[in-house]
Short mmCIF file of C-alpha atoms and ligand atoms in Angstrom, two decimals:
data_model
loop_
_atom_site.label_atom_id
_atom_site.label_comp_id
_atom_site.label_asym_id
_atom_site.label_seq_id
_atom_site.Cartn_x
_atom_site.Cartn_y
_atom_site.Cartn_z
CA MET O 78 -8.48 -16.45 27.49
CA ILE O 79 -11.83 -17.83 26.32
CA TRP O 80 -10.67 -19.92 23.30
CA ALA O 81 -7.74 -22.18 23.30
CA LEU O 82 -5.68 -24.00 20.71
CA LEU O 83 -6.13 -27.77 20.91
CA ALA O 84 -3.61 -30.14 19.88
CA LEU O 85 -5.28 -33.52 19.98
CA ALA O 86 -2.62 -35.37 17.97
CA CYS O 87 -3.72 -38.64 19.47
CA ASP O 88 -7.02 -38.64 17.61
CA GLY O 89 -5.53 -39.22 14.10
CA PRO O 90 -3.90 -37.18 11.50
CA ALA O 91 -3.27 -33.39 12.43
CA GLU O 92 -5.34 -32.10 9.49
CA GLU O 93 -8.54 -33.40 10.79
CA VAL O 94 -8.44 -31.81 14.33
CA PRO O 95 -10.63 -28.78 15.12
CA ALA O 96 -7.99 -26.27 16.37
CA ILE O 97 -10.43 -23.87 17.96
CA VAL O 98 -12.80 -23.57 21.01
CA TYR O 99 -15.24 -20.67 20.07
CA PRO O 100 -16.25 -17.87 22.48
CA GLU O 101 -19.81 -18.10 23.81
CA GLY O 102 -22.36 -16.97 21.18
CA PHE O 103 -19.76 -17.36 18.17
CA PRO O 104 -20.61 -19.58 15.29
CA GLU O 105 -18.20 -21.94 13.68
CA LEU O 106 -15.63 -20.31 11.22
CA ARG O 107 -15.97 -20.92 7.60
CA VAL O 108 -12.61 -22.67 6.55
CA PRO O 109 -11.70 -23.61 3.07
CA ALA O 110 -11.64 -27.41 2.51
CA ASP O 111 -7.89 -27.45 1.21
CA ASN O 112 -6.62 -25.56 4.22
CA PRO O 113 -7.95 -26.94 7.45
CA LEU O 114 -6.92 -25.37 10.74
CA THR O 115 -4.21 -27.15 12.70
CA ALA O 116 -2.32 -25.92 15.83
CA GLU O 117 0.98 -26.35 14.04
CA LYS O 118 -0.15 -24.26 10.95
CA ILE O 119 -1.47 -21.61 13.07
CA GLU O 120 1.84 -21.36 15.10
CA LEU O 121 3.94 -21.33 11.82
CA GLY O 122 1.48 -18.47 10.55
CA ARG O 123 2.04 -16.50 13.57
CA TYR O 124 5.83 -16.49 13.07
CA LEU O 125 5.41 -15.55 9.32
CA PHE O 126 2.98 -12.77 10.25
CA TYR O 127 5.60 -11.14 12.24
CA ASP O 128 8.64 -11.94 10.06
CA VAL O 129 10.12 -8.94 8.14
CA ARG O 130 11.97 -11.32 5.79
CA LEU O 131 8.47 -11.67 4.08
CA SER O 132 9.13 -8.10 2.68
CA GLY O 133 11.26 -7.53 -0.33
CA ASN O 134 13.72 -5.19 1.59
CA GLU O 135 13.23 -6.94 5.06
CA THR O 136 11.79 -3.91 6.86
CA GLN O 137 8.24 -4.82 7.17
CA SER O 138 5.96 -7.62 8.12
CA CYS O 139 2.09 -8.03 8.34
CA GLY O 140 2.59 -6.92 11.88
CA SER O 141 3.96 -3.51 10.94
CA CYS O 142 0.46 -2.52 9.62
CA HIS O 143 -1.53 -4.86 11.91
CA GLU O 144 -0.47 -4.29 15.49
CA GLN O 145 -1.91 -6.63 18.07
CA GLU O 146 -2.31 -3.83 20.66
CA LEU O 147 -4.23 -1.83 18.29
CA ALA O 148 -6.50 -4.85 17.33
CA PHE O 149 -4.28 -5.41 14.33
CA THR O 150 -4.48 -2.01 12.70
CA ASP O 151 -1.66 0.44 12.79
CA GLY O 152 -2.88 3.91 14.14
CA ARG O 153 -2.22 5.53 10.88
CA THR O 154 -4.73 7.44 8.53
CA VAL O 155 -3.63 5.24 5.82
CA GLY O 156 -1.12 2.45 5.36
CA GLU O 157 2.39 2.88 4.45
CA GLY O 158 4.24 0.26 2.75
CA SER O 159 7.73 -1.14 2.99
CA THR O 160 8.97 1.28 0.24
CA GLY O 161 7.22 4.29 1.75
CA GLU O 162 4.58 4.23 -0.59
CA LEU O 163 0.97 5.24 0.85
CA HIS O 164 -2.02 3.00 0.43
CA PRO O 165 -5.34 5.08 -0.33
CA ARG O 166 -6.99 3.12 2.45
CA ASN O 167 -6.78 2.83 6.40
CA ALA O 168 -5.47 -0.50 7.47
CA ASN O 169 -8.42 -2.66 8.60
CA GLY O 170 -8.30 -4.04 12.17
CA LEU O 171 -8.44 -7.96 12.13
CA SER O 172 -10.69 -8.71 14.94
CA ASN O 173 -12.72 -11.61 13.81
CA VAL O 174 -11.54 -11.22 10.33
CA GLY O 175 -12.28 -15.04 9.64
CA TYR O 176 -16.09 -14.17 9.59
CA ASN O 177 -15.94 -11.34 7.18
CA ALA O 178 -18.06 -12.12 4.19
CA THR O 179 -15.65 -10.11 1.98
CA LEU O 180 -12.15 -8.82 2.62
CA THR O 181 -10.91 -5.30 2.57
CA TRP O 182 -12.90 -2.12 2.64
CA ALA O 183 -14.92 -2.73 -0.53
CA ASN O 184 -14.26 -5.71 -2.71
CA PRO O 185 -17.09 -8.22 -3.40
CA ILE O 186 -14.78 -10.72 -4.95
CA LEU O 187 -12.33 -11.27 -2.38
CA THR O 188 -13.95 -13.83 -0.03
CA GLU O 189 -10.97 -15.82 1.29
CA ILE O 190 -8.18 -14.73 3.24
CA GLU O 191 -5.78 -16.82 1.22
CA GLY O 192 -6.53 -14.81 -1.80
CA GLN O 193 -6.52 -11.50 -0.14
CA LEU O 194 -2.86 -12.00 1.14
CA LEU O 195 -1.65 -11.70 -2.40
CA LEU O 196 -2.34 -8.18 -2.31
CA PRO O 197 -0.07 -7.13 0.67
CA LEU O 198 2.54 -9.64 -0.34
CA PHE O 199 2.84 -9.00 -4.18
CA GLY O 200 0.77 -5.86 -4.85
CA GLU O 201 2.48 -3.06 -6.82
CA GLU O 202 -0.24 -0.41 -6.64
CA PRO O 203 0.68 0.26 -3.95
CA VAL O 204 3.69 -1.69 -2.91
CA GLU O 205 3.13 -2.98 0.67
CA LEU O 206 5.46 -5.76 1.46
CA GLY O 207 6.92 -5.80 -2.05
CA ALA O 208 7.63 -9.46 -2.24
CA GLY O 209 7.05 -9.69 -5.83
CA ALA O 210 10.67 -9.31 -7.26
CA TYR O 211 12.02 -11.40 -4.33
CA ARG O 212 9.75 -14.54 -4.72
CA ASP O 213 12.49 -16.95 -4.84
CA GLU O 214 14.95 -15.12 -2.42
CA ILE O 215 12.32 -14.86 0.38
CA LEU O 216 11.78 -18.70 0.36
CA VAL O 217 15.40 -19.17 0.52
CA ARG O 218 15.70 -16.82 3.60
CA LEU O 219 12.90 -18.84 5.27
CA ALA O 220 14.28 -22.31 4.39
CA GLU O 221 17.88 -21.49 5.43
CA ASP O 222 16.59 -20.73 8.96
CA PRO O 223 16.58 -24.03 10.67
CA GLU O 224 13.88 -23.14 13.29
CA MET O 225 11.64 -21.85 10.64
CA LEU O 226 12.23 -24.97 8.46
CA ALA O 227 11.33 -27.07 11.31
CA ARG O 228 8.03 -25.04 11.81
CA PHE O 229 7.14 -25.54 8.06
CA GLN O 230 7.93 -29.35 8.42
CA ALA O 231 5.69 -29.69 11.63
CA ALA O 232 2.70 -27.72 9.80
CA PHE O 233 3.09 -29.68 6.55
CA PRO O 234 4.36 -33.19 7.60
CA ASP O 235 3.60 -34.83 4.28
CA ASP O 236 5.41 -32.27 2.11
CA VAL O 237 8.86 -33.06 0.81
CA ASP O 238 9.64 -29.29 0.55
CA PRO O 239 7.22 -27.58 2.50
CA VAL O 240 8.70 -24.00 2.07
CA THR O 241 6.77 -22.80 -0.75
CA TRP O 242 4.51 -19.72 -1.26
CA GLU O 243 1.43 -21.92 -1.29
CA ARG O 244 2.22 -23.20 2.06
CA THR O 245 3.36 -19.98 3.36
CA ILE O 246 0.18 -18.24 2.43
CA GLN O 247 -1.92 -21.13 3.88
CA ALA O 248 -0.26 -20.70 7.10
CA ILE O 249 -0.39 -16.89 7.50
CA ALA O 250 -4.09 -17.19 6.37
CA SER O 251 -4.59 -19.86 9.16
CA PHE O 252 -3.08 -17.46 11.97
CA THR O 253 -5.12 -14.57 10.57
CA ARG O 254 -8.27 -16.57 10.72
CA ILE O 255 -8.03 -17.32 14.28
CA LEU O 256 -7.80 -13.78 15.44
CA ILE O 257 -10.94 -14.11 17.37
CA SER O 258 -12.09 -11.47 19.72
CA GLY O 259 -15.00 -12.50 21.99
CA ASN O 260 -14.48 -11.60 25.63
CA SER O 261 -15.08 -7.95 25.72
CA PRO O 262 -17.45 -6.63 28.56
CA PHE O 263 -20.09 -6.81 25.96
CA ASP O 264 -19.51 -10.40 25.66
CA GLN O 265 -19.37 -10.96 29.30
CA PHE O 266 -22.62 -9.20 29.82
CA ASN O 267 -24.49 -10.58 26.69
CA TYR O 268 -23.08 -14.11 26.19
CA GLN O 269 -21.61 -15.11 29.41
CA GLY O 270 -24.40 -14.07 31.76
CA ASN O 271 -22.58 -11.36 33.79
CA ALA O 272 -24.95 -8.63 34.31
CA ALA O 273 -22.21 -6.47 36.10
CA ALA O 274 -19.94 -6.40 33.19
CA LEU O 275 -21.33 -3.29 31.60
CA SER O 276 -21.79 0.04 33.51
CA THR O 277 -25.27 1.67 33.60
CA ALA O 278 -23.91 4.34 31.20
CA GLN O 279 -22.84 1.43 28.80
CA ILE O 280 -26.36 -0.16 29.10
CA ARG O 281 -27.85 3.06 28.14
CA GLY O 282 -25.61 3.33 25.27
CA LEU O 283 -26.51 -0.34 24.22
CA SER O 284 -30.11 0.64 24.11
CA LEU O 285 -29.33 3.64 21.77
CA PHE O 286 -27.16 1.42 19.60
CA TYR O 287 -29.89 -1.07 18.95
CA SER O 288 -32.67 1.63 18.65
CA GLU O 289 -34.70 2.18 15.41
CA GLU O 290 -33.87 5.83 15.71
CA LEU O 291 -30.08 5.36 15.43
CA GLU O 292 -30.26 2.26 13.09
CA CYS O 293 -26.61 1.42 13.96
CA HIS O 294 -27.39 -2.31 14.31
CA HIS O 295 -28.91 -2.56 10.81
CA CYS O 296 -25.45 -2.41 9.30
CA HIS O 297 -23.26 -3.20 12.27
CA GLY O 298 -25.40 -5.92 13.86
CA GLY O 299 -24.95 -9.50 14.91
CA PHE O 300 -22.23 -11.17 17.13
CA ASN O 301 -19.47 -9.47 14.95
CA PHE O 302 -21.10 -6.03 14.84
CA SER O 303 -20.93 -6.17 11.01
CA GLU O 304 -23.86 -7.29 8.83
CA ALA O 305 -21.16 -8.32 6.33
CA SER O 306 -20.38 -11.45 8.39
CA VAL O 307 -20.57 -15.01 7.35
CA HIS O 308 -19.83 -18.28 9.11
CA ALA O 309 -19.90 -22.01 8.27
CA GLY O 310 -23.26 -22.61 6.29
CA THR O 311 -24.19 -19.03 5.39
CA VAL O 312 -24.03 -17.23 2.19
CA PHE O 313 -23.04 -13.63 1.39
CA ASP O 314 -25.57 -11.07 0.41
CA ALA O 315 -24.30 -8.09 -1.76
CA SER O 316 -26.33 -5.48 0.00
CA PHE O 317 -23.71 -5.38 2.69
CA PHE O 318 -21.98 -2.49 0.99
CA GLN O 319 -23.35 0.88 1.96
CA ASN O 320 -22.85 4.75 1.13
CA THR O 321 -22.78 6.46 4.42
CA GLY O 322 -22.51 10.02 3.14
CA LEU O 323 -19.06 10.81 3.85
CA TYR O 324 -18.41 12.59 0.64
CA ASN O 325 -20.55 14.48 -2.12
CA VAL O 326 -17.75 16.05 -4.20
CA ASP O 327 -20.04 17.02 -7.24
CA GLY O 328 -23.64 17.11 -5.77
CA GLN O 329 -24.10 13.74 -7.29
CA GLY O 330 -22.65 11.72 -4.66
CA ALA O 331 -19.14 11.32 -5.95
CA TYR O 332 -16.25 10.29 -3.72
CA PRO O 333 -12.56 11.33 -4.05
CA PRO O 334 -11.23 9.59 -7.26
CA ASN O 335 -8.82 7.18 -5.45
CA ASN O 336 -11.50 5.86 -3.12
CA THR O 337 -14.82 5.31 -4.86
CA GLY O 338 -15.49 1.94 -3.05
CA LEU O 339 -17.41 -0.90 -4.64
CA TYR O 340 -17.75 1.32 -7.87
CA GLU O 341 -14.10 0.78 -8.44
CA ILE O 342 -14.75 -2.99 -8.92
CA THR O 343 -18.16 -3.04 -10.52
CA ALA O 344 -18.09 0.26 -12.36
CA ASP O 345 -21.94 0.70 -11.56
CA PRO O 346 -22.59 4.37 -10.77
CA ALA O 347 -25.03 3.26 -8.11
CA ASP O 348 -22.07 1.73 -6.29
CA MET O 349 -20.29 4.93 -5.90
CA GLY O 350 -18.89 5.51 -2.25
CA LYS O 351 -20.28 2.07 -1.11
CA PHE O 352 -18.02 0.50 1.50
CA ARG O 353 -18.53 -2.68 3.72
CA ALA O 354 -19.66 -1.88 7.25
CA PRO O 355 -16.62 -2.79 9.40
CA SER O 356 -17.00 -4.69 12.49
CA LEU O 357 -16.98 -2.45 15.55
CA ARG O 358 -15.17 -4.90 17.93
CA ASN O 359 -12.19 -3.18 19.66
CA VAL O 360 -13.21 0.07 17.77
CA GLN O 361 -11.92 2.12 20.74
CA VAL O 362 -8.22 1.22 19.62
CA THR O 363 -8.60 1.11 15.85
CA GLY O 364 -8.79 4.85 14.95
CA PRO O 365 -8.48 6.92 12.90
CA TYR O 366 -11.82 5.63 11.44
CA MET O 367 -13.45 5.11 7.87
CA HIS O 368 -11.93 3.58 4.89
CA ASP O 369 -9.57 6.58 4.37
CA GLY O 370 -8.80 7.28 8.18
CA SER O 371 -10.55 10.63 7.74
CA MET O 372 -12.14 10.65 11.30
CA GLU O 373 -10.09 10.94 14.39
CA THR O 374 -12.54 10.00 17.33
CA LEU O 375 -15.63 8.13 18.03
CA ASP O 376 -17.33 11.37 19.08
CA GLU O 377 -16.60 12.62 15.60
CA VAL O 378 -18.10 9.49 14.00
CA ILE O 379 -21.27 9.69 16.11
CA ARG O 380 -21.74 13.40 15.08
CA PHE O 381 -21.43 12.53 11.57
CA TYR O 382 -24.26 10.01 11.98
CA GLU O 383 -26.32 12.51 13.89
CA ARG O 384 -25.88 15.02 11.11
CA GLY O 385 -26.83 12.34 8.55
CA GLY O 386 -23.71 12.79 6.55
CA ARG O 387 -20.49 14.72 6.41
CA LEU O 388 -20.21 18.49 5.57
CA ILE O 389 -16.81 19.29 4.07
CA GLU O 390 -16.90 23.01 3.92
CA SER O 391 -13.82 23.75 1.63
CA GLY O 392 -11.04 22.20 -0.24
CA GLU O 393 -10.76 19.67 -2.99
CA TYR O 394 -13.51 17.41 -1.67
CA ALA O 395 -16.03 20.06 -0.43
CA GLY O 396 -19.47 19.12 -0.60
CA ASP O 397 -22.53 18.00 1.76
CA GLY O 398 -22.70 14.26 2.35
CA ALA O 399 -26.05 14.60 3.81
CA GLU O 400 -27.49 15.65 0.53
CA SER O 401 -25.86 12.82 -1.52
CA PRO O 402 -28.47 11.04 -3.70
CA LEU O 403 -26.42 7.79 -3.28
CA LYS O 404 -26.47 7.82 0.60
CA SER O 405 -28.27 4.92 2.44
CA GLY O 406 -31.69 5.65 3.74
CA LEU O 407 -30.51 4.28 7.18
CA VAL O 408 -28.01 7.17 7.60
CA ALA O 409 -30.96 9.74 7.97
CA GLY O 410 -29.74 11.80 11.06
CA PHE O 411 -31.00 12.13 14.60
CA GLU O 412 -30.41 14.13 17.57
CA LEU O 413 -28.60 13.14 20.85
CA THR O 414 -27.88 14.98 24.02
CA ASP O 415 -24.25 15.24 25.36
CA GLN O 416 -25.12 12.66 27.81
CA GLU O 417 -26.51 10.28 25.13
CA ARG O 418 -23.56 10.66 22.85
CA ALA O 419 -21.11 9.94 25.77
CA ASP O 420 -23.17 6.87 26.65
CA LEU O 421 -22.90 5.56 23.02
CA VAL O 422 -19.20 6.10 22.89
CA GLU O 423 -18.94 4.22 26.41
CA PHE O 424 -20.96 1.35 24.85
CA LEU O 425 -18.48 1.21 21.79
CA GLU O 426 -15.60 0.99 24.13
CA ALA O 427 -17.48 -1.91 25.89
CA LEU O 428 -16.48 -3.79 22.84
CA THR O 429 -12.74 -3.64 23.65
CA ASP O 430 -11.43 -7.08 24.63
CA GLU O 431 -8.19 -6.65 26.63
CA ASP O 432 -7.56 -10.40 26.34
CA PHE O 433 -7.40 -10.21 22.66
CA LEU O 434 -5.12 -7.14 22.73
CA THR O 435 -2.51 -9.01 24.96
CA ASP O 436 -2.98 -12.71 24.27
CA PRO O 437 0.62 -14.05 24.07
CA ALA O 438 -0.51 -16.63 21.55
CA LEU O 439 -1.36 -13.83 18.96
CA SER O 440 1.77 -11.69 20.00
CA ASP O 441 5.02 -11.05 18.02
CA PRO O 442 7.27 -14.17 18.81
CA PHE O 443 10.39 -12.18 17.64
CA LYS O 444 10.02 -9.57 20.56
C1 HEC F 55 1.57 -1.36 4.31
C2 HEC F 55 0.66 -1.79 5.35
C3 HEC F 55 0.22 -3.33 5.35
C4 HEC F 55 0.88 -4.52 5.38
C5 HEC F 55 2.33 -4.65 5.23
C6 HEC F 55 -0.17 -5.47 5.44
N1 HEC F 55 -1.37 -5.03 5.39
FE1 HEC F 55 -3.10 -5.87 5.55
N2 HEC F 55 -4.14 -4.21 5.10
C7 HEC F 55 -3.62 -2.90 4.97
C8 HEC F 55 -4.58 -2.06 4.35
C9 HEC F 55 -4.35 -0.47 3.91
C10 HEC F 55 -5.77 -2.74 4.26
C11 HEC F 55 -7.08 -2.28 3.61
C12 HEC F 55 -6.98 -2.82 2.21
C13 HEC F 55 -8.18 -2.10 1.36
O1 HEC F 55 -9.25 -1.83 1.79
O2 HEC F 55 -8.02 -1.98 0.06
C14 HEC F 55 -5.57 -4.10 4.71
C15 HEC F 55 -6.39 -5.13 4.80
C16 HEC F 55 -6.13 -6.51 5.24
C17 HEC F 55 -7.14 -7.61 5.55
C18 HEC F 55 -8.63 -7.40 5.21
C19 HEC F 55 -9.29 -7.15 6.39
C20 HEC F 55 -10.83 -6.98 6.30
O3 HEC F 55 -11.40 -6.51 7.27
O4 HEC F 55 -11.29 -7.41 5.39
C21 HEC F 55 -6.49 -8.65 5.91
C22 HEC F 55 -6.92 -9.98 6.33
C23 HEC F 55 -5.02 -8.30 5.90
N3 HEC F 55 -4.91 -7.03 5.71
C24 HEC F 55 -3.98 -9.21 6.29
C25 HEC F 55 -2.74 -8.89 6.07
C26 HEC F 55 -1.57 -9.79 6.17
C27 HEC F 55 -1.88 -11.39 6.59
C28 HEC F 55 -0.42 -9.31 5.92
C29 HEC F 55 0.92 -9.88 5.72
C30 HEC F 55 1.10 -10.81 4.65
C31 HEC F 55 -0.91 -7.83 5.77
N4 HEC F 55 -2.07 -7.61 5.77
C32 HEC F 55 0.28 -6.82 5.29
C33 HEC F 55 -2.24 -2.67 5.20
C34 HEC F 55 -1.27 -3.52 5.24
C1 HEC F 56 -26.26 2.21 6.28
C2 HEC F 56 -25.42 1.35 7.05
C3 HEC F 56 -24.78 1.88 8.37
C4 HEC F 56 -25.53 2.57 9.49
C5 HEC F 56 -26.89 2.67 9.70
C6 HEC F 56 -24.42 2.83 10.46
N1 HEC F 56 -23.21 2.45 10.01
FE1 HEC F 56 -21.37 2.82 10.71
N2 HEC F 56 -20.48 2.11 9.05
C7 HEC F 56 -21.07 1.83 7.91
C8 HEC F 56 -20.12 1.89 6.84
C9 HEC F 56 -20.32 1.30 5.39
C10 HEC F 56 -18.80 2.33 7.31
C11 HEC F 56 -17.49 2.65 6.63
C12 HEC F 56 -17.88 3.86 5.85
C13 HEC F 56 -16.57 4.22 5.04
O1 HEC F 56 -15.48 4.10 5.44
O2 HEC F 56 -16.62 4.85 4.04
C14 HEC F 56 -19.09 2.51 8.70
C15 HEC F 56 -18.05 2.83 9.80
C16 HEC F 56 -18.39 3.15 11.11
C17 HEC F 56 -17.41 3.29 12.16
C18 HEC F 56 -16.04 3.49 11.74
C19 HEC F 56 -15.33 2.04 12.10
C20 HEC F 56 -13.93 1.89 11.57
O3 HEC F 56 -13.35 0.93 11.71
O4 HEC F 56 -13.27 2.88 10.84
C21 HEC F 56 -17.92 3.45 13.22
C22 HEC F 56 -17.18 3.72 14.55
C23 HEC F 56 -19.28 3.33 12.94
N3 HEC F 56 -19.62 3.19 11.66
C24 HEC F 56 -20.37 3.30 14.08
C25 HEC F 56 -21.78 3.50 13.87
C26 HEC F 56 -22.75 3.80 14.72
C27 HEC F 56 -22.43 4.16 16.07
C28 HEC F 56 -23.89 3.77 14.05
C29 HEC F 56 -25.27 4.37 14.40
C30 HEC F 56 -25.21 5.66 14.92
C31 HEC F 56 -23.68 3.45 12.69
N4 HEC F 56 -22.37 3.17 12.48
C32 HEC F 56 -24.81 3.25 11.59
C33 HEC F 56 -22.34 1.54 7.60
C34 HEC F 56 -23.28 2.03 8.50
#
């Protein structure tokens, strides 16, 4: 494990203690001033993240849709909530989510995890955890459990009654924020000076990934393989949302009506089909891919970029994404040999961090 929680209680009040040692090459996280990271809060957050009492009908936790061995996604095409309702979108993996400039697939306003969590907890379109009608009851469920109460008291020692929604959300956000993945073979090769960590095929794939012909790194660049990343001291740039030509339903670049991307928020026609470039860390285990889970394999994703957009020949969403007037100029298409395509897939697989997928400190404490 490359990072470790530190509990330096002797150095003064717990709130002021830095709780993280960052992997080589990783900048400091941006943490809200009113929710500093502490080891106790992170541990409480871990329990809450995996606790089905957080859902109205006690069937689902955050961990139901965000499973550790899948880098905190769920392997489904789209999310399925506690009442069986389907989400229009694929559940994001949560590797290094604390560095994301904005949260979810396409929302420029959601910039803090604390705010994002209100959606799965209380959202009604669609229902995810369905906690809205059970707000008071859920707090009672938690406060009546002596072990849970003790964890709240340890995390918020100055509170008379720490079992509140504000504290619950702060703790879950703290745990979510430290889901840091930085010990993949790529990291060992690139940041830790281990030249043997990548195979020759992976090194060939790396060269392709960073080539001007393929352009991948322009959108999936930096330590987090997403340009839409920020850390302490940086600001967000709205150009991080891109239309990659997945759909072109009407010849004008339209996307399916339930998934129009940034346009859904801004209503600016130029924002149709724009989504945030996701981090590619642990992408080997986060399929199916894209905002709607409409691609099964990495090979399929690469062939889509080769073609410079997706052709859907029949059905409701038929159209040629390569012809979309709204598509980014960086998705222009290119040609790869079978060997090169395989090399690129192998490089993407070198972003898999086995420690992250198995770290007991991030695992379900109820199992
Ligand atoms: C029903 C399945 C489901 C549940 C339960 C759920 N999520 Fe999610 N989560 C999703 C989906 C789907 C998205 C993508 C939403 C979108 O783009 O609109 C998402 C997105 C996120 C994101 C944004 C990630 C990013 O890359 O920006 C975070 C953070 C997150 N969830 C954390 C949580 C936490 C914490 C909980 C528990 C309070 C939770 N989720 C419960 C399905 C779920
Ligand atoms: C113009 C910016 C841009 C370029 C260039 C680009 N991508 Fe992407 N990538 C995106 C966006 C945006 C998405 C999400 C699109 C969506 O869901 O609608 C995405 C999605 C992906 C996904 C799916 C990830 C997931 O979690 O679902 C993979 C894999 C991927 N890209 C790999 C690559 C590779 C490899 C290249 C180079 C051949 C590349 N990308 C070039 C912006 C880009």
